[in-house]
Amino acid sequence: MTTPTTRTSRFDRGRWAQAGPETVHPGVHRIPLPLPEDGLRAVNIYALEGLTEGLVLIDGGWSIPESRKALEDALAQLGHDLGEISHVLVTHIHRDHYTQAVELRRLLGSQVYLGAGERRGLELLGELRTDEPVSSLSTLRRAGAHDLADRVASMYDDAFDVTVWEVPDRWLGAEELRFGDRRLTVVPTPGHTQGHVVYLDQARGLLFSGDHVLPHITPSIGFELGAPALPLGDYLDSLHLMTTLADARLLPAHGPVGDSVHARVGELLAHHDDRLAETLAALGGRTRTAYEVAGELGWTRRRVSFAELGVFDRMLAVNETAAHLDVLVARGRACRIEADGVDSYAAMAA
């Protein structure tokens, strides 16, 4: 839950989520799949055709009937069917990317690949058996937002489906995958999750960016089980990594296709620089929790107050604020004081 960093008309923001395939490059098709009751509206998967192995998908979507029907219909428009899917290359473990990949494997025998950094998160899902955002709730409590944590926890029931969280067929590191004459470079990009990866088709100048680089918003940081100590630091490092690669077209998981990964990465880095400055200014000369600092910042494209956010978005806002405060500590701009399980922050003298 972050402040968007580009301005887009309402029409443009909605058009990309309309059902049906869009050919973004010969043999490469963007297929938006629905996310009911989710502000993101849809998740893009990409179908790669013309390969000896069959169809390769980048990301799988959410395992719900509406998503499977939309995928079937889109493939039919392209002259294909589900049975041709040989591989699903997943960018990260979130349910709107991973769970339908597992379902497709169960139905069709497709191979599922996932970044190796997601291994511990997947293990924790099996151990804890809950859909609650456990790490995010812990961050809320460390921020002194105990009532908010309780309200978020009350939104979840015990209907955890362990079957959609099976292990992949292959764990991926930094490596090259070959499918016929197509080569995809796997680039680990921790930050959004520890095991997030992007897939670079260097020959065709395409980057399948998952949630790492999005065209209109910045992703939530460390929204997973067992989050690392400095997820925003990891994310910023992963953004800088993108600038060391050849520029490419941006094929994101949410939003329309973009012309330049480098241009969008520049906007994201500038946004986080601004946000770090705002967060430091909100500390002022006081010692404050992430919950208190979040209450002074503007949120969403309209820069609404914290009080105007819904319960879930307040959780994301506090988690994001804590991530920025922790980077300020790592850079020597602030210090952290722990007392009775609550973290407070204070600005360091210039």
Short mmCIF file of N, CA, C and O in Angstrom, two decimals, residues 150-255:
data_model
loop_
_atom_site.label_atom_id
_atom_site.label_comp_id
_atom_site.label_asym_id
_atom_site.label_seq_id
_atom_site.Cartn_x
_atom_site.Cartn_y
_atom_site.Cartn_z
N ASP A 150 -5.35 -6.66 16.05
CA ASP A 150 -6.48 -7.52 16.41
C ASP A 150 -7.60 -7.40 15.39
O ASP A 150 -8.26 -8.40 15.04
N ARG A 151 -7.84 -6.20 14.88
CA ARG A 151 -8.91 -6.00 13.89
C ARG A 151 -8.57 -6.71 12.58
O ARG A 151 -9.44 -7.32 11.96
N VAL A 152 -7.30 -6.63 12.17
CA VAL A 152 -6.91 -7.33 10.95
C VAL A 152 -7.03 -8.84 11.15
O VAL A 152 -7.56 -9.55 10.28
N ALA A 153 -6.56 -9.35 12.27
CA ALA A 153 -6.63 -10.79 12.53
C ALA A 153 -8.06 -11.29 12.51
O ALA A 153 -8.33 -12.42 12.06
N SER A 154 -9.00 -10.47 12.96
CA SER A 154 -10.41 -10.89 13.00
C SER A 154 -11.02 -11.02 11.61
O SER A 154 -12.10 -11.59 11.45
N MET A 155 -10.34 -10.50 10.58
CA MET A 155 -10.84 -10.59 9.21
C MET A 155 -10.61 -11.97 8.60
O MET A 155 -11.14 -12.27 7.53
N TYR A 156 -9.81 -12.81 9.26
CA TYR A 156 -9.46 -14.11 8.70
C TYR A 156 -10.16 -15.22 9.47
O TYR A 156 -10.36 -15.12 10.69
N ASP A 157 -10.52 -16.29 8.75
CA ASP A 157 -11.10 -17.46 9.41
C ASP A 157 -10.08 -18.58 9.39
O ASP A 157 -8.92 -18.39 9.04
N ASP A 158 -10.52 -19.77 9.76
CA ASP A 158 -9.59 -20.91 9.85
C ASP A 158 -9.63 -21.80 8.60
O ASP A 158 -9.11 -22.90 8.62
N ALA A 159 -10.23 -21.31 7.52
CA ALA A 159 -10.40 -22.13 6.32
C ALA A 159 -9.14 -22.10 5.46
O ALA A 159 -9.14 -21.64 4.33
N PHE A 160 -8.05 -22.59 6.00
CA PHE A 160 -6.78 -22.61 5.28
C PHE A 160 -6.71 -23.84 4.38
O PHE A 160 -6.93 -24.97 4.83
N ASP A 161 -6.43 -23.64 3.10
CA ASP A 161 -6.36 -24.73 2.12
C ASP A 161 -4.90 -25.03 1.84
O ASP A 161 -4.25 -24.35 1.05
N VAL A 162 -4.38 -26.06 2.47
CA VAL A 162 -2.96 -26.39 2.33
C VAL A 162 -2.64 -26.92 0.94
O VAL A 162 -1.50 -26.86 0.48
N THR A 163 -3.65 -27.42 0.21
CA THR A 163 -3.39 -28.08 -1.07
C THR A 163 -2.89 -27.12 -2.14
O THR A 163 -2.27 -27.55 -3.11
N VAL A 164 -3.17 -25.82 -2.00
CA VAL A 164 -2.72 -24.87 -3.02
C VAL A 164 -1.31 -24.36 -2.75
O VAL A 164 -0.80 -23.52 -3.50
N TRP A 165 -0.67 -24.89 -1.73
CA TRP A 165 0.67 -24.44 -1.36
C TRP A 165 1.69 -25.57 -1.47
O TRP A 165 2.60 -25.69 -0.68
N GLU A 166 1.54 -26.40 -2.48
CA GLU A 166 2.49 -27.48 -2.70
C GLU A 166 3.83 -26.92 -3.19
O GLU A 166 3.90 -25.82 -3.73
N VAL A 167 4.88 -27.70 -2.99
CA VAL A 167 6.21 -27.26 -3.42
C VAL A 167 6.29 -27.28 -4.94
O VAL A 167 5.59 -28.06 -5.61
N PRO A 168 7.14 -26.45 -5.54
CA PRO A 168 7.30 -26.45 -7.00
C PRO A 168 8.07 -27.67 -7.47
O PRO A 168 8.68 -28.40 -6.67
N ASP A 169 8.07 -27.87 -8.77
CA ASP A 169 8.88 -28.94 -9.35
C ASP A 169 10.36 -28.57 -9.38
O ASP A 169 11.23 -29.45 -9.37
N ARG A 170 10.63 -27.28 -9.41
CA ARG A 170 12.03 -26.84 -9.49
C ARG A 170 12.17 -25.50 -8.79
O ARG A 170 11.35 -24.59 -8.97
N TRP A 171 13.20 -25.41 -7.95
CA TRP A 171 13.56 -24.15 -7.31
C TRP A 171 14.59 -23.44 -8.20
O TRP A 171 15.55 -24.05 -8.64
N LEU A 172 14.37 -22.15 -8.43
CA LEU A 172 15.23 -21.40 -9.34
C LEU A 172 16.18 -20.49 -8.61
O LEU A 172 15.81 -19.84 -7.62
N GLY A 173 17.40 -20.40 -9.11
CA GLY A 173 18.36 -19.39 -8.69
C GLY A 173 18.62 -18.44 -9.84
O GLY A 173 17.81 -18.32 -10.76
N ALA A 174 19.76 -17.77 -9.80
CA ALA A 174 20.16 -16.91 -10.92
C ALA A 174 20.69 -17.82 -12.02
O ALA A 174 21.80 -18.34 -11.93
N GLU A 175 19.89 -18.03 -13.05
CA GLU A 175 20.24 -19.01 -14.08
C GLU A 175 19.52 -18.69 -15.37
O GLU A 175 18.71 -17.76 -15.44
N GLU A 176 19.82 -19.47 -16.39
CA GLU A 176 19.17 -19.31 -17.69
C GLU A 176 18.31 -20.52 -17.99
O GLU A 176 18.74 -21.67 -17.82
N LEU A 177 17.08 -20.27 -18.41
CA LEU A 177 16.17 -21.32 -18.81
C LEU A 177 16.05 -21.31 -20.33
O LEU A 177 16.00 -20.24 -20.95
N ARG A 178 15.99 -22.49 -20.93
CA ARG A 178 15.87 -22.59 -22.39
C ARG A 178 14.61 -23.36 -22.75
O ARG A 178 14.35 -24.44 -22.23
N PHE A 179 13.83 -22.76 -23.63
CA PHE A 179 12.64 -23.39 -24.17
C PHE A 179 12.71 -23.23 -25.69
O PHE A 179 12.39 -22.17 -26.23
N GLY A 180 13.15 -24.27 -26.38
CA GLY A 180 13.38 -24.15 -27.81
C GLY A 180 14.44 -23.11 -28.06
O GLY A 180 15.53 -23.14 -27.48
N ASP A 181 14.12 -22.12 -28.92
CA ASP A 181 15.09 -21.07 -29.20
C ASP A 181 14.95 -19.88 -28.28
O ASP A 181 15.66 -18.89 -28.41
N ARG A 182 14.04 -19.97 -27.32
CA ARG A 182 13.82 -18.86 -26.39
C ARG A 182 14.63 -19.09 -25.11
O ARG A 182 14.58 -20.18 -24.53
N ARG A 183 15.35 -18.06 -24.70
CA ARG A 183 16.12 -18.13 -23.47
C ARG A 183 15.60 -17.07 -22.49
O ARG A 183 15.45 -15.91 -22.87
N LEU A 184 15.36 -17.49 -21.29
CA LEU A 184 14.89 -16.59 -20.24
C LEU A 184 15.91 -16.59 -19.12
O LEU A 184 16.26 -17.65 -18.58
N THR A 185 16.38 -15.41 -18.76
CA THR A 185 17.32 -15.28 -17.64
C THR A 185 16.53 -15.02 -16.37
O THR A 185 15.71 -14.10 -16.30
N VAL A 186 16.77 -15.85 -15.37
CA VAL A 186 16.10 -15.70 -14.07
C VAL A 186 16.95 -14.76 -13.22
O VAL A 186 18.13 -15.02 -12.98
N VAL A 187 16.34 -13.67 -12.77
CA VAL A 187 17.05 -12.67 -11.97
C VAL A 187 16.37 -12.57 -10.61
O VAL A 187 15.23 -12.09 -10.51
N PRO A 188 17.01 -13.04 -9.52
CA PRO A 188 16.42 -12.88 -8.19
C PRO A 188 16.30 -11.40 -7.83
O PRO A 188 17.26 -10.63 -8.00
N THR A 189 15.13 -11.00 -7.34
CA THR A 189 14.86 -9.60 -6.99
C THR A 189 14.15 -9.54 -5.64
O THR A 189 12.96 -9.21 -5.57
N PRO A 190 14.83 -9.87 -4.54
CA PRO A 190 14.18 -9.84 -3.23
C PRO A 190 13.71 -8.44 -2.85
O PRO A 190 14.31 -7.44 -3.26
N GLY A 191 12.66 -8.39 -2.07
CA GLY A 191 12.10 -7.12 -1.61
C GLY A 191 10.62 -7.24 -1.38
O GLY A 191 10.14 -7.22 -0.25
N HIS A 192 9.85 -7.40 -2.46
CA HIS A 192 8.42 -7.65 -2.32
C HIS A 192 8.22 -8.94 -1.54
O HIS A 192 7.42 -9.01 -0.60
N THR A 193 8.93 -9.98 -1.93
CA THR A 193 9.13 -11.18 -1.13
C THR A 193 10.60 -11.57 -1.25
O THR A 193 11.30 -11.12 -2.15
N GLN A 194 11.04 -12.44 -0.34
CA GLN A 194 12.45 -12.83 -0.35
C GLN A 194 12.85 -13.57 -1.62
O GLN A 194 13.99 -13.46 -2.08
N GLY A 195 11.92 -14.34 -2.18
CA GLY A 195 12.26 -15.17 -3.33
C GLY A 195 11.72 -14.67 -4.64
O GLY A 195 11.69 -15.42 -5.63
N HIS A 196 11.30 -13.41 -4.70
CA HIS A 196 10.78 -12.87 -5.95
C HIS A 196 11.85 -12.95 -7.03
O HIS A 196 13.02 -12.65 -6.79
N VAL A 197 11.44 -13.36 -8.23
CA VAL A 197 12.34 -13.36 -9.38
C VAL A 197 11.63 -12.68 -10.55
O VAL A 197 10.40 -12.64 -10.62
N VAL A 198 12.42 -12.13 -11.47
CA VAL A 198 11.91 -11.65 -12.74
C VAL A 198 12.54 -12.48 -13.83
O VAL A 198 13.57 -13.14 -13.63
N TYR A 199 11.90 -12.48 -15.00
CA TYR A 199 12.38 -13.27 -16.13
C TYR A 199 12.69 -12.32 -17.29
O TYR A 199 11.80 -11.60 -17.77
N LEU A 200 13.94 -12.31 -17.73
CA LEU A 200 14.40 -11.41 -18.78
C LEU A 200 14.59 -12.19 -20.08
O LEU A 200 15.35 -13.16 -20.13
N ASP A 201 13.84 -11.78 -21.12
CA ASP A 201 14.06 -12.29 -22.47
C ASP A 201 14.91 -11.24 -23.19
O ASP A 201 14.39 -10.30 -23.79
N GLN A 202 16.20 -11.39 -23.08
CA GLN A 202 17.12 -10.36 -23.58
C GLN A 202 17.06 -10.25 -25.10
O GLN A 202 17.12 -9.14 -25.65
N ALA A 203 16.90 -11.36 -25.80
CA ALA A 203 16.89 -11.33 -27.25
C ALA A 203 15.72 -10.52 -27.78
O ALA A 203 15.84 -9.84 -28.81
N ARG A 204 14.58 -10.58 -27.08
CA ARG A 204 13.38 -9.87 -27.53
C ARG A 204 13.16 -8.56 -26.78
O ARG A 204 12.19 -7.85 -27.04
N GLY A 205 14.03 -8.27 -25.83
CA GLY A 205 13.91 -7.02 -25.10
C GLY A 205 12.67 -6.93 -24.22
O GLY A 205 12.00 -5.89 -24.17
N LEU A 206 12.38 -8.03 -23.50
CA LEU A 206 11.19 -8.09 -22.66
C LEU A 206 11.58 -8.47 -21.24
O LEU A 206 12.39 -9.38 -21.04
N LEU A 207 11.00 -7.78 -20.25
CA LEU A 207 11.19 -8.16 -18.85
C LEU A 207 9.83 -8.47 -18.23
O LEU A 207 8.97 -7.60 -18.13
N PHE A 208 9.65 -9.73 -17.83
CA PHE A 208 8.46 -10.15 -17.11
C PHE A 208 8.73 -9.85 -15.63
O PHE A 208 9.43 -10.60 -14.95
N SER A 209 8.18 -8.73 -15.15
CA SER A 209 8.66 -8.14 -13.89
C SER A 209 7.88 -8.56 -12.66
O SER A 209 8.24 -8.15 -11.55
N GLY A 210 6.81 -9.35 -12.81
CA GLY A 210 6.02 -9.71 -11.64
C GLY A 210 5.56 -8.47 -10.90
O GLY A 210 5.09 -7.50 -11.50
N ASP A 211 5.71 -8.47 -9.58
CA ASP A 211 5.35 -7.31 -8.76
C ASP A 211 6.56 -6.44 -8.42
O ASP A 211 6.43 -5.48 -7.67
N HIS A 212 7.73 -6.79 -8.95
CA HIS A 212 8.93 -6.03 -8.61
C HIS A 212 8.88 -4.62 -9.18
O HIS A 212 9.16 -3.64 -8.48
N VAL A 213 8.55 -4.50 -10.45
CA VAL A 213 8.43 -3.19 -11.09
C VAL A 213 7.03 -3.10 -11.68
O VAL A 213 6.68 -3.85 -12.60
N LEU A 214 6.21 -2.22 -11.10
CA LEU A 214 4.84 -2.02 -11.54
C LEU A 214 4.69 -0.62 -12.12
O LEU A 214 5.37 0.32 -11.68
N PRO A 215 3.79 -0.43 -13.09
CA PRO A 215 3.75 0.84 -13.81
C PRO A 215 3.12 2.01 -13.07
O PRO A 215 3.43 3.16 -13.37
N HIS A 216 2.22 1.75 -12.10
CA HIS A 216 1.49 2.85 -11.47
C HIS A 216 1.64 2.92 -9.96
O HIS A 216 1.30 3.94 -9.35
N ILE A 217 2.07 1.85 -9.33
CA ILE A 217 2.19 1.81 -7.88
C ILE A 217 3.52 1.16 -7.52
O ILE A 217 4.19 0.55 -8.37
N THR A 218 3.90 1.29 -6.26
CA THR A 218 5.02 0.52 -5.76
C THR A 218 4.46 -0.66 -4.97
O THR A 218 3.41 -0.55 -4.33
N PRO A 219 5.10 -1.81 -5.01
CA PRO A 219 4.55 -2.98 -4.32
C PRO A 219 4.72 -2.88 -2.81
O PRO A 219 5.57 -2.13 -2.31
N SER A 220 3.89 -3.62 -2.10
CA SER A 220 4.13 -3.78 -0.67
C SER A 220 5.49 -4.45 -0.48
O SER A 220 5.95 -5.20 -1.33
N ILE A 221 6.13 -4.16 0.63
CA ILE A 221 7.49 -4.64 0.88
C ILE A 221 7.47 -5.67 2.01
O ILE A 221 6.91 -5.42 3.08
N GLY A 222 8.08 -6.83 1.74
CA GLY A 222 8.18 -7.85 2.78
C GLY A 222 6.85 -8.39 3.23
O GLY A 222 6.70 -8.79 4.39
N PHE A 223 5.85 -8.42 2.34
CA PHE A 223 4.52 -8.91 2.71
C PHE A 223 4.49 -10.43 2.56
O PHE A 223 4.08 -10.97 1.55
N GLU A 224 4.98 -11.11 3.61
CA GLU A 224 5.16 -12.55 3.55
C GLU A 224 5.44 -13.07 4.96
O GLU A 224 5.60 -12.29 5.91
N LEU A 225 5.48 -14.38 5.08
CA LEU A 225 5.89 -14.99 6.34
C LEU A 225 7.41 -14.98 6.43
O LEU A 225 8.10 -15.16 5.43
N GLY A 226 7.92 -14.77 7.63
CA GLY A 226 9.36 -14.82 7.83
C GLY A 226 10.10 -13.73 7.09
O GLY A 226 11.13 -13.97 6.46
N ALA A 227 9.55 -12.51 7.11
CA ALA A 227 10.15 -11.41 6.36
C ALA A 227 11.56 -11.12 6.86
O ALA A 227 11.87 -11.28 8.04
N PRO A 228 12.47 -10.69 5.96
CA PRO A 228 13.85 -10.39 6.36
C PRO A 228 13.93 -9.12 7.18
O PRO A 228 12.96 -8.38 7.32
N ALA A 229 15.13 -8.85 7.70
CA ALA A 229 15.31 -7.71 8.61
C ALA A 229 15.16 -6.38 7.91
O ALA A 229 14.70 -5.40 8.50
N LEU A 230 15.54 -6.29 6.64
CA LEU A 230 15.52 -5.00 5.95
C LEU A 230 14.93 -5.19 4.55
O LEU A 230 15.63 -5.04 3.53
N PRO A 231 13.63 -5.49 4.44
CA PRO A 231 13.05 -5.78 3.13
C PRO A 231 13.10 -4.60 2.16
O PRO A 231 13.31 -4.80 0.96
N LEU A 232 12.93 -3.36 2.66
CA LEU A 232 13.00 -2.22 1.76
C LEU A 232 14.43 -2.02 1.24
O LEU A 232 14.63 -1.67 0.08
N GLY A 233 15.41 -2.27 2.08
CA GLY A 233 16.80 -2.21 1.62
C GLY A 233 17.04 -3.22 0.51
O GLY A 233 17.69 -2.91 -0.50
N ASP A 234 16.49 -4.44 0.69
CA ASP A 234 16.61 -5.46 -0.35
C ASP A 234 15.92 -4.99 -1.63
O ASP A 234 16.44 -5.18 -2.74
N TYR A 235 14.74 -4.39 -1.47
CA TYR A 235 13.98 -3.96 -2.64
C TYR A 235 14.72 -2.87 -3.42
O TYR A 235 14.81 -2.92 -4.65
N LEU A 236 15.26 -1.91 -2.71
CA LEU A 236 16.00 -0.83 -3.38
C LEU A 236 17.24 -1.39 -4.09
O LEU A 236 17.56 -0.97 -5.21
N ASP A 237 17.92 -2.33 -3.46
CA ASP A 237 19.07 -2.97 -4.12
C ASP A 237 18.63 -3.69 -5.40
O ASP A 237 19.32 -3.65 -6.42
N SER A 238 17.46 -4.35 -5.33
CA SER A 238 16.95 -5.07 -6.49
C SER A 238 16.53 -4.11 -7.61
O SER A 238 16.66 -4.43 -8.79
N LEU A 239 16.03 -2.93 -7.23
CA LEU A 239 15.73 -1.92 -8.25
C LEU A 239 17.01 -1.45 -8.93
O LEU A 239 17.07 -1.33 -10.16
N HIS A 240 18.04 -1.17 -8.13
CA HIS A 240 19.31 -0.75 -8.72
C HIS A 240 19.87 -1.84 -9.65
O HIS A 240 20.48 -1.53 -10.68
N LEU A 241 19.65 -3.09 -9.29
CA LEU A 241 20.11 -4.19 -10.14
C LEU A 241 19.51 -4.10 -11.54
O LEU A 241 20.18 -4.41 -12.53
N MET A 242 18.26 -3.67 -11.63
CA MET A 242 17.60 -3.55 -12.94
C MET A 242 18.34 -2.59 -13.85
O MET A 242 18.36 -2.76 -15.07
N THR A 243 18.96 -1.57 -13.29
CA THR A 243 19.65 -0.57 -14.11
C THR A 243 20.96 -1.10 -14.67
O THR A 243 21.54 -0.48 -15.57
N THR A 244 21.45 -2.23 -14.16
CA THR A 244 22.67 -2.82 -14.68
C THR A 244 22.39 -3.76 -15.85
O THR A 244 23.33 -4.22 -16.51
N LEU A 245 21.13 -4.06 -16.09
CA LEU A 245 20.73 -4.91 -17.20
C LEU A 245 20.35 -4.03 -18.39
O LEU A 245 20.03 -2.85 -18.23
N ALA A 246 20.38 -4.60 -19.58
CA ALA A 246 19.93 -3.87 -20.75
C ALA A 246 18.47 -3.46 -20.56
O ALA A 246 17.67 -4.22 -20.01
N ASP A 247 18.12 -2.26 -21.01
CA ASP A 247 16.74 -1.82 -20.88
C ASP A 247 15.83 -2.72 -21.70
O ASP A 247 16.25 -3.34 -22.69
N ALA A 248 14.58 -2.81 -21.27
CA ALA A 248 13.63 -3.71 -21.92
C ALA A 248 12.23 -3.14 -21.75
O ALA A 248 12.00 -2.22 -20.97
N ARG A 249 11.29 -3.69 -22.50
CA ARG A 249 9.89 -3.36 -22.28
C ARG A 249 9.45 -3.96 -20.96
O ARG A 249 9.88 -5.06 -20.57
N LEU A 250 8.58 -3.26 -20.28
CA LEU A 250 8.10 -3.67 -18.97
C LEU A 250 6.80 -4.46 -19.12
O LEU A 250 5.79 -3.92 -19.56
N LEU A 251 6.85 -5.74 -18.74
CA LEU A 251 5.67 -6.59 -18.76
C LEU A 251 5.33 -6.94 -17.31
O LEU A 251 5.81 -7.93 -16.75
N PRO A 252 4.49 -6.11 -16.65
CA PRO A 252 4.25 -6.25 -15.22
C PRO A 252 3.11 -7.21 -14.90
O PRO A 252 2.33 -7.58 -15.78
N ALA A 253 3.00 -7.56 -13.64
CA ALA A 253 1.91 -8.43 -13.20
C ALA A 253 0.61 -7.67 -12.98
O ALA A 253 -0.46 -8.28 -12.99
N HIS A 254 0.67 -6.37 -12.77
CA HIS A 254 -0.53 -5.56 -12.59
C HIS A 254 -0.33 -4.27 -13.37
O HIS A 254 0.68 -3.58 -13.18
N GLY A 255 -1.28 -3.92 -14.22
CA GLY A 255 -1.16 -2.71 -15.00
C GLY A 255 -0.76 -2.99 -16.43
O GLY A 255 -0.42 -4.12 -16.80
#
